[in-house]
Amino acid sequence: MAQKFQNYIDGIWCDSSDGEHFENRNPANWDDIIGHFPLSTAADVERAANCAAEAFKSWRLIPAPHRGDICRKAGDIMLRRKAEIAAIMTREMGKTITETLGDVQEGIDTAFYCATEGRRLFGYNTPSELPNKLNLSFRVPVGVCGLITPWNFPMAIPTWNIFPGLVAGNTFVFKPAEDTPHTANILVEILIEAGLPKGVLNIVHGAGEVVGAAITEHPLIRAVSFTGSTKTGRIVAQACGKLTKHVCLEMGGKNAQIVMLDADMELALNGVLWGAFGTTGQRCTATSRLILHEDIHDTFIQQLIGRAEKLKLGDGSIEGNDVGPIINQKQRENIERYVAIGKKEGAICVLGGERAEDGDLKKGWFYKPTIFTGVLPNSTIAQQEIFGPVLSVIKCNSLANAIEITNSVDYGLSSSLYTKNINDALLAVRDIEVGICYINAPTIGAEAHMPFGGVKSTGNGHREGGWAVFDFYTEWKSVYLDYSGHLQRAQIDN
Ligand code: NAD
């Protein structure tokens, strides 16, 4: 009998208002049912939003360093439970244990970073234009925040939001992805053990179109942080816009790795192998385009194929496997659709291009690492996010040409350039239209204390990570203290 899991609202684990559940299965083995989770309704969001609003009244008054202490304790607990959490994550979303350990570590790093931010949360003090007057500005919490997350970083992404949001004094209604509800419940458990008061963090499981939509439409929820596809992000933005909510959108990518003639080829090969096929290509920062200088193209591709075909597909919980399954049936079908389009548009599939169904793989959503050469920069597989282990290789003839191709997509999340030429590197840093730029490193590998996010259709100007995320989770309050003892009128008296 599969385990039954619950929502957590107002400090109580509870079922959805109408008692319905959905099933969560292991993508590497359909027969392995992880559990049943509440298929919640708008009424559950209503309850969660109301109690988060009630809890906000006292949570905002707790000194920020004490709120930070709770994050630090959560980080300690995560450290203690790291291996156990990684195993739970791999079971429900498929990536290898090494990668899920990294996902938990990102949460731990974020916890410790945010804990110390509780002792900063700096504002600005400026001179007043009038005598005997003091001007101060403070960061204050926004209020109740909604958090809607995807499945590919089930621990890192929620912690990127919840920890800084809590330290800043906000309360939360959290809706995790349907494919990774178990990891989300573990995070709630950890924060309860760390001493979070009831009502401050509420988790409501269920469908995006119901629970997610109810969060975006609820008037008590003043800010919504969304990470997911650009298609859904636009729906979220419209709903939030109607109620003038803060909205942070972290969406899709079509990230390119450029390899120039003078690059360290070994480094570039290892970079693209990890960037394109790590997490089975299911990272927002995954390398989905490889832009190769035409003079090294054939040799590079030959070596890349040689390495990529050695990658071992399989259950991510088994040591030695390099590439786990695709998250679900729908996404594997989506990849198949794009591969068919690539072939139809004239690209050459030089590796993979099909499901992996041999032996132990037959009960999982596995898909072979796939490489297309002869891809035109404006073709569908060079322009649209596939979110799978599919690499589109495009030829370039100069750095300027490579940058032009890199910038020719709607997205602008991550990029990478391999070169030994410092001038080329700095030119690329200046001209590539992205939020994250790597030189001689793959497109993946963000650090917890650096701003994370993208431009163009990837984002809406906000950043997660580091100090930048506090701009989203706080409002500015300006305070003027007049100790002159008489009426002073700004502008008019000067
Ligand atoms: P998705 O857009 O399908 O779902 C994301 C979340 O939105 C889920 O929790 C889902 O239930 C919810 N949702 C769905 N419909 C909704 C609606 N109408 N209103 C409110 N919420 C709704 O994305 P996914 O498949 O879970 O994740 C993959 C996508 O996420 C990729 O596009 C990837 O690039 C992106 N991603 C971006 C980042 C980033 O930081 N830029 C990080 C990770 C993933």
XYZ file of C-alpha atoms and ligand atoms in Angstrom:
538
model
C 0.000 0.000 0.000
C 1.547 3.323 -1.085
C 2.048 5.973 1.576
C -0.481 8.785 1.821
C 0.915 12.313 2.148
C -0.838 15.517 3.201
C -0.868 19.288 2.872
C 0.442 21.379 5.759
C -1.805 24.323 6.610
C -1.819 26.380 9.810
C 0.578 23.988 11.530
C -1.521 20.884 10.796
C -0.981 18.086 8.280
C -4.294 17.695 6.466
C -5.997 16.236 3.383
C -7.360 18.332 0.539
C -10.798 19.829 1.167
C -12.509 17.238 -1.023
C -10.261 14.311 -0.075
C -8.949 13.701 -3.614
C -5.383 12.487 -4.233
C -2.916 12.096 -7.081
C -0.239 9.473 -7.547
C 3.520 10.057 -7.654
C 5.648 7.399 -9.397
C 9.359 6.823 -9.900
C 10.253 7.923 -13.461
C 12.945 5.199 -13.624
C 10.433 2.498 -12.707
C 6.681 3.035 -13.171
C 5.847 0.144 -10.854
C 7.369 2.013 -7.920
C 4.606 4.177 -6.435
C 6.095 6.800 -4.102
C 2.794 7.845 -2.639
C -0.530 9.624 -2.945
C -0.628 13.405 -2.480
C -3.580 15.745 -1.998
C -5.212 17.001 -5.173
C -6.141 20.270 -3.539
C -8.719 22.885 -4.447
C -9.030 26.660 -4.399
C -10.650 26.259 -0.957
C -7.389 24.828 0.391
C -5.482 27.825 -1.005
C -8.053 30.117 0.584
C -7.435 28.526 3.985
C -3.655 28.588 3.548
C -3.654 32.250 2.445
C -5.801 33.272 5.406
C -3.634 31.576 7.982
C -0.433 32.826 6.284
C -1.900 36.345 6.590
C -2.642 35.752 10.271
C 0.842 34.350 10.910
C 2.418 37.328 9.115
C 1.164 39.633 11.874
C 3.576 38.123 14.410
C 6.287 36.688 12.111
C 7.148 40.116 10.715
C 7.881 41.321 14.267
C 10.391 38.569 15.060
C 13.864 40.134 14.711
C 15.453 39.164 11.395
C 18.533 37.575 13.077
C 16.168 35.186 14.903
C 14.367 34.388 11.663
C 17.826 33.728 10.209
C 18.552 31.325 13.091
C 15.674 29.138 11.938
C 17.259 28.959 8.481
C 20.591 28.045 10.001
C 18.944 25.245 11.994
C 17.195 24.083 8.813
C 20.607 23.991 7.095
C 22.005 21.879 9.967
C 19.104 19.429 9.644
C 19.559 19.230 5.870
C 23.224 18.484 6.390
C 22.332 15.688 8.794
C 19.685 14.228 6.435
C 21.544 14.970 3.186
C 21.984 11.381 1.924
C 18.422 10.401 2.852
C 16.936 13.456 1.098
C 19.043 12.873 -2.030
C 17.736 9.295 -2.246
C 14.128 10.531 -1.937
C 14.728 13.108 -4.673
C 16.350 10.649 -7.070
C 13.448 8.262 -6.550
C 10.842 10.850 -7.441
C 12.570 12.826 -10.212
C 15.283 10.554 -11.579
C 18.587 12.461 -11.655
C 21.659 10.675 -10.305
C 22.429 10.605 -6.587
C 25.539 12.723 -7.156
C 23.306 15.390 -8.658
C 20.585 15.215 -6.003
C 23.279 15.469 -3.313
C 24.326 18.668 -5.106
C 20.711 19.869 -5.140
C 20.476 19.406 -1.339
C 23.867 21.086 -0.912
C 22.529 24.123 -2.793
C 19.711 24.255 -0.211
C 22.213 23.986 2.647
C 24.390 26.761 1.191
C 21.300 28.941 0.749
C 20.226 28.276 4.354
C 23.589 29.378 5.738
C 23.815 32.369 3.404
C 20.322 33.545 4.357
C 20.953 32.960 8.059
C 23.717 35.549 7.970
C 21.637 37.924 5.844
C 19.311 38.178 8.859
C 22.089 40.243 10.451
C 22.422 42.526 7.414
C 19.303 43.270 5.321
C 20.956 46.632 4.777
C 19.011 49.754 3.955
C 20.438 53.140 2.942
C 20.737 56.278 5.044
C 21.185 59.520 3.135
C 21.617 63.183 4.078
C 18.423 65.176 4.202
C 18.066 68.336 2.102
C 16.779 70.066 5.256
C 18.635 70.804 8.524
C 17.899 68.761 11.663
C 16.268 65.982 9.741
C 17.264 62.330 9.359
C 16.514 60.221 6.284
C 16.500 56.450 6.582
C 15.237 53.657 4.383
C 14.423 50.136 5.493
C 13.620 46.857 3.847
C 10.263 45.541 5.063
C 8.556 42.256 4.193
C 5.990 42.127 1.396
C 3.502 39.943 3.278
C 2.052 36.612 2.190
C 4.019 35.165 -0.727
C 2.974 32.449 -3.142
C 5.640 30.070 -4.393
C 5.120 27.916 -7.487
C 8.042 25.641 -8.392
C 9.094 23.133 -11.086
C 10.326 19.574 -10.521
C 13.908 19.671 -11.829
C 15.516 21.210 -8.716
C 13.001 20.139 -6.092
C 15.099 21.265 -3.123
C 17.297 24.071 -4.480
C 14.534 26.176 -6.063
C 12.121 26.130 -3.092
C 14.984 26.976 -0.709
C 16.182 29.809 -2.991
C 12.827 31.397 -2.255
C 11.612 30.189 1.113
C 14.801 30.893 3.101
C 15.345 34.503 1.961
C 11.599 35.139 2.003
C 11.333 33.961 5.617
C 14.409 35.886 6.750
C 12.894 39.006 5.192
C 9.763 38.431 7.318
C 7.271 37.007 4.809
C 4.961 34.022 5.142
C 4.274 31.478 2.392
C 1.746 29.445 0.494
C 3.879 26.918 -1.382
C 2.727 24.817 -4.329
C 5.436 22.420 -5.514
C 5.451 20.621 -8.869
C 3.170 17.599 -9.161
C 6.200 15.428 -10.024
C 8.186 16.224 -6.860
C 5.764 16.615 -3.943
C 7.697 14.330 -1.583
C 10.862 16.465 -1.547
C 8.690 19.510 -0.862
C 7.101 17.834 2.180
C 10.580 16.964 3.478
C 11.536 20.651 3.303
C 8.423 21.544 5.309
C 9.276 18.857 7.892
C 12.785 20.315 8.194
C 11.498 23.819 8.816
C 9.023 22.566 11.412
C 11.879 20.810 13.226
C 13.943 24.008 12.943
C 11.233 25.829 14.922
C 9.145 27.660 12.319
C 5.878 28.847 13.941
C 2.579 27.537 12.604
C 1.039 29.270 9.631
C 4.325 30.780 8.427
C 4.891 28.118 5.746
C 1.907 26.306 4.258
C 2.123 23.705 1.537
C -0.787 23.003 -0.797
C -0.276 20.195 -3.313
C -2.133 19.813 -6.562
C -2.536 20.819 -10.179
C -1.014 24.027 -11.495
C -4.225 25.073 -13.213
C -6.125 24.792 -9.898
C -3.805 25.394 -6.943
C -1.224 27.482 -8.841
C -3.947 29.569 -10.457
C -5.705 30.084 -7.092
C -2.426 31.394 -5.635
C -2.015 33.911 -8.450
C -5.629 35.035 -8.033
C -5.807 35.286 -4.252
C -5.919 38.923 -3.069
C -4.170 38.219 0.252
C -1.119 36.837 -1.543
C 0.910 39.949 -2.364
C 3.882 38.392 -4.172
C 4.243 35.320 -6.360
C 7.519 33.682 -7.267
C 7.196 31.347 -10.206
C 9.805 29.072 -11.766
C 8.779 27.004 -14.757
C 8.117 27.242 -18.468
C 7.750 30.560 -20.253
C 4.275 29.486 -21.418
C 3.024 29.052 -17.840
C 4.998 32.072 -16.622
C 3.049 34.324 -18.973
C -0.256 33.028 -17.563
C 1.025 33.634 -14.029
C 2.193 37.147 -14.942
C -1.208 38.063 -16.397
C -3.119 36.841 -13.355
C -0.725 38.590 -10.951
C -0.749 41.765 -13.023
C -4.499 42.132 -12.581
C -4.000 42.350 -8.808
C -0.734 44.367 -9.032
C 1.222 41.693 -7.209
C 4.989 41.453 -7.129
C 5.831 38.666 -9.525
C 9.200 37.015 -10.061
C 9.408 34.843 -13.172
C 12.268 32.406 -13.767
C 11.479 30.637 -17.017
C 12.925 28.689 -19.948
C 16.293 28.796 -21.651
C 18.008 27.875 -24.915
C 21.574 28.055 -23.725
C 24.583 27.913 -26.018
C 28.157 26.783 -25.541
C 30.535 28.420 -28.023
C 33.849 26.717 -28.787
C 36.433 28.804 -30.614
C 39.491 27.630 -32.554
C 41.901 28.411 -29.713
C 39.882 26.647 -26.998
C 41.234 23.905 -24.761
C 39.389 21.084 -26.565
C 39.492 18.620 -23.685
C 37.953 21.216 -21.376
C 35.302 22.129 -23.947
C 34.399 18.477 -24.550
C 33.962 17.782 -20.853
C 31.957 21.003 -20.518
C 29.434 20.202 -23.229
C 29.070 16.601 -22.109
C 28.111 17.739 -18.609
C 26.104 20.775 -19.756
C 24.028 18.914 -22.352
C 23.466 15.530 -20.715
C 23.765 16.207 -16.969
C 20.272 16.022 -15.366
C 19.308 14.356 -18.690
C 19.322 17.836 -20.242
C 16.461 18.857 -17.957
C 17.988 22.005 -16.481
C 16.876 25.498 -17.351
C 20.596 26.193 -17.878
C 21.284 23.000 -19.866
C 23.444 23.344 -22.975
C 20.979 22.817 -25.790
C 23.021 24.499 -28.538
C 26.693 23.915 -29.320
C 28.173 26.610 -31.536
C 31.383 25.278 -33.039
C 33.964 27.079 -35.130
C 33.766 25.443 -38.559
C 37.491 24.601 -38.622
C 37.245 22.333 -35.564
C 33.703 21.093 -36.159
C 34.331 17.615 -37.539
C 37.073 16.605 -35.096
C 35.139 17.959 -32.121
C 31.928 16.169 -33.088
C 33.714 12.900 -33.623
C 35.203 13.068 -30.135
C 31.945 14.233 -28.577
C 30.025 11.300 -30.066
C 32.703 8.934 -28.795
C 32.229 10.225 -25.250
C 28.440 10.689 -25.281
C 27.794 7.137 -26.467
C 29.684 5.839 -23.434
C 27.303 7.599 -20.990
C 25.459 4.966 -18.996
C 21.698 5.367 -18.806
C 19.799 3.989 -15.859
C 18.192 4.447 -12.468
C 19.934 7.438 -10.883
C 20.054 5.682 -7.516
C 22.457 3.056 -8.881
C 26.078 4.093 -8.682
C 27.838 4.206 -12.029
C 24.822 5.417 -14.008
C 25.435 8.807 -15.658
C 22.050 9.723 -17.118
C 18.663 9.189 -15.468
C 15.184 9.093 -17.010
C 13.014 11.854 -18.440
C 10.574 13.110 -15.800
C 7.340 11.711 -17.262
C 5.605 10.278 -20.294
C 4.345 13.633 -21.572
C 7.839 15.127 -21.539
C 9.370 12.126 -23.304
C 6.718 12.482 -26.003
C 7.560 16.156 -26.271
C 11.221 15.289 -26.874
C 10.209 12.761 -29.515
C 8.138 15.420 -31.226
C 11.118 17.805 -31.370
C 13.472 15.091 -32.638
C 11.007 14.333 -35.455
C 10.830 18.056 -36.300
C 14.649 18.276 -36.314
C 14.883 15.427 -38.804
C 12.111 16.876 -40.935
C 13.826 20.271 -41.037
C 17.003 18.638 -42.400
C 19.292 18.365 -39.371
C 21.384 15.174 -39.144
C 20.891 13.003 -36.086
C 24.400 11.657 -35.412
C 23.666 10.089 -32.023
C 20.583 8.790 -30.192
C 17.288 10.108 -31.454
C 15.271 7.327 -29.823
C 14.009 5.900 -26.551
C 16.227 3.633 -24.491
C 14.166 0.572 -23.643
C 16.617 -2.270 -23.157
C 16.548 -4.479 -20.063
C 16.088 -2.506 -16.842
C 15.241 0.650 -18.776
C 11.944 -0.614 -20.172
C 9.862 0.505 -17.201
C 11.235 4.058 -17.129
C 10.964 7.164 -19.309
C 14.492 6.862 -20.714
C 15.696 8.646 -23.847
C 19.141 8.342 -25.417
C 21.548 11.299 -25.439
C 20.942 12.840 -28.834
C 23.128 15.020 -31.047
C 22.023 16.836 -34.182
C 24.572 18.374 -36.554
C 23.880 20.644 -39.531
C 21.366 22.619 -37.470
C 20.427 26.001 -38.881
C 20.345 28.820 -36.300
C 16.723 29.684 -37.035
C 15.360 26.115 -37.156
C 12.876 24.873 -34.559
C 15.335 22.727 -32.569
C 17.774 25.666 -32.441
C 15.123 28.086 -31.227
C 12.713 26.271 -28.891
C 13.408 24.803 -25.476
C 13.256 20.973 -25.687
C 14.122 20.226 -22.048
C 15.766 16.880 -22.666
C 19.096 15.345 -23.706
C 19.072 16.837 -27.196
C 22.001 18.928 -28.403
C 21.776 21.031 -31.572
C 25.149 21.746 -33.164
C 25.526 24.911 -35.227
C 28.617 26.012 -37.175
C 30.075 29.511 -36.862
C 32.945 31.223 -38.656
C 33.988 33.923 -36.159
C 33.337 35.111 -32.625
C 31.017 37.840 -33.910
C 29.046 35.221 -35.841
C 28.896 32.967 -32.754
C 27.582 35.797 -30.577
C 24.989 36.689 -33.203
C 23.755 33.079 -33.248
C 23.767 32.908 -29.443
C 21.592 36.021 -29.272
C 19.206 34.908 -32.035
C 16.775 33.166 -29.632
C 13.948 34.532 -27.488
C 15.576 33.262 -24.307
C 18.523 34.689 -22.357
C 19.449 32.555 -19.367
C 22.954 31.082 -19.535
C 25.861 30.958 -21.981
C 29.380 29.607 -22.190
C 32.458 30.446 -24.244
C 35.598 28.343 -24.517
C 38.633 30.361 -25.624
C 42.126 31.247 -24.437
C 41.832 34.745 -25.864
C 41.065 37.225 -23.072
C 39.849 39.892 -25.500
C 37.349 37.483 -27.061
C 36.209 36.419 -23.598
C 35.566 39.998 -22.494
C 33.803 40.865 -25.750
C 31.484 37.914 -25.248
C 30.799 38.873 -21.627
C 29.840 42.329 -22.882
C 27.709 41.320 -25.870
C 25.948 38.041 -25.105
C 22.349 38.711 -24.049
C 22.002 36.512 -20.964
C 21.758 36.690 -17.186
C 24.606 34.211 -16.622
C 27.830 34.043 -18.588
C 30.520 31.367 -18.168
C 34.026 31.495 -19.637
C 35.788 28.140 -19.969
C 33.059 26.440 -17.942
C 29.758 24.802 -18.944
C 26.405 26.598 -19.020
C 25.426 24.906 -15.740
C 26.895 25.413 -12.275
C 25.358 28.435 -10.532
C 26.558 29.229 -7.020
C 24.029 29.891 -4.261
C 25.321 33.351 -3.329
C 25.309 34.804 -6.868
C 22.275 36.383 -8.596
C 20.466 33.808 -10.748
C 18.082 34.505 -13.599
C 17.820 35.537 -17.203
C 16.803 38.215 -19.670
C 14.358 38.353 -22.610
C 11.714 35.592 -22.390
C 13.580 33.878 -19.547
C 12.733 36.409 -16.872
C 11.040 39.625 -15.894
C 13.934 41.497 -14.330
C 14.131 39.819 -10.931
C 16.852 37.500 -9.691
C 16.984 34.615 -7.267
C 20.114 33.795 -5.266
C 22.494 35.854 -3.178
C 21.687 39.409 -2.207
C 19.551 40.062 -5.299
C 16.622 37.884 -4.191
C 16.017 40.186 -1.203
C 14.960 42.889 -3.662
C 12.019 40.692 -4.555
C 11.089 39.662 -1.019
C 11.145 43.162 0.464
C 9.524 46.531 -0.028
C 11.353 49.770 0.723
C 10.038 52.007 3.482
C 11.459 55.552 3.617
C 11.434 57.249 6.997
C 11.999 60.982 7.670
C 12.746 62.052 11.263
C 12.440 65.811 11.714
C 14.022 67.061 14.958
C 14.015 70.779 14.059
C 10.929 71.525 16.166
C 9.242 73.590 13.462
C 7.497 72.994 10.157
C 10.033 72.376 7.397
C 8.805 71.992 3.853
C 10.857 69.890 1.428
C 11.531 71.529 -1.975
C 9.811 74.731 -0.930
C 12.309 75.683 1.810
C 15.387 74.947 -0.332
P 5.690 24.193 -15.828
O 5.581 25.580 -16.329
O 4.920 23.135 -16.519
O 5.261 24.117 -14.301
C 5.876 24.895 -13.294
C 4.935 25.035 -12.131
O 3.810 25.826 -12.531
C 4.354 23.706 -11.615
O 4.303 23.725 -10.210
C 2.953 23.708 -12.201
O 2.043 22.936 -11.473
C 2.603 25.184 -12.136
N 1.513 25.625 -13.036
C 1.086 25.032 -14.168
N 0.045 25.736 -14.701
C -0.173 26.795 -13.884
C -1.102 27.885 -13.898
N -2.017 28.029 -14.857
N -1.039 28.801 -12.909
C -0.101 28.687 -11.930
N 0.788 27.664 -11.857
C 0.757 26.722 -12.826
O 7.254 23.829 -15.813
P 7.947 22.429 -15.469
O 7.732 21.461 -16.584
O 7.586 22.004 -14.091
O 9.480 22.867 -15.452
C 10.253 22.958 -16.598
C 10.409 24.409 -17.019
O 10.921 25.167 -15.941
C 11.410 24.581 -18.148
O 10.896 25.518 -19.061
C 12.639 25.150 -17.445
O 13.497 25.905 -18.267
C 12.002 25.974 -16.385
N 12.928 26.228 -15.285
C 13.422 27.502 -15.168
C 14.342 27.796 -14.172
C 14.914 29.190 -14.032
O 15.400 29.513 -12.962
N 14.892 30.013 -15.067
C 14.728 26.796 -13.276
C 14.200 25.513 -13.427
C 13.278 25.251 -14.430
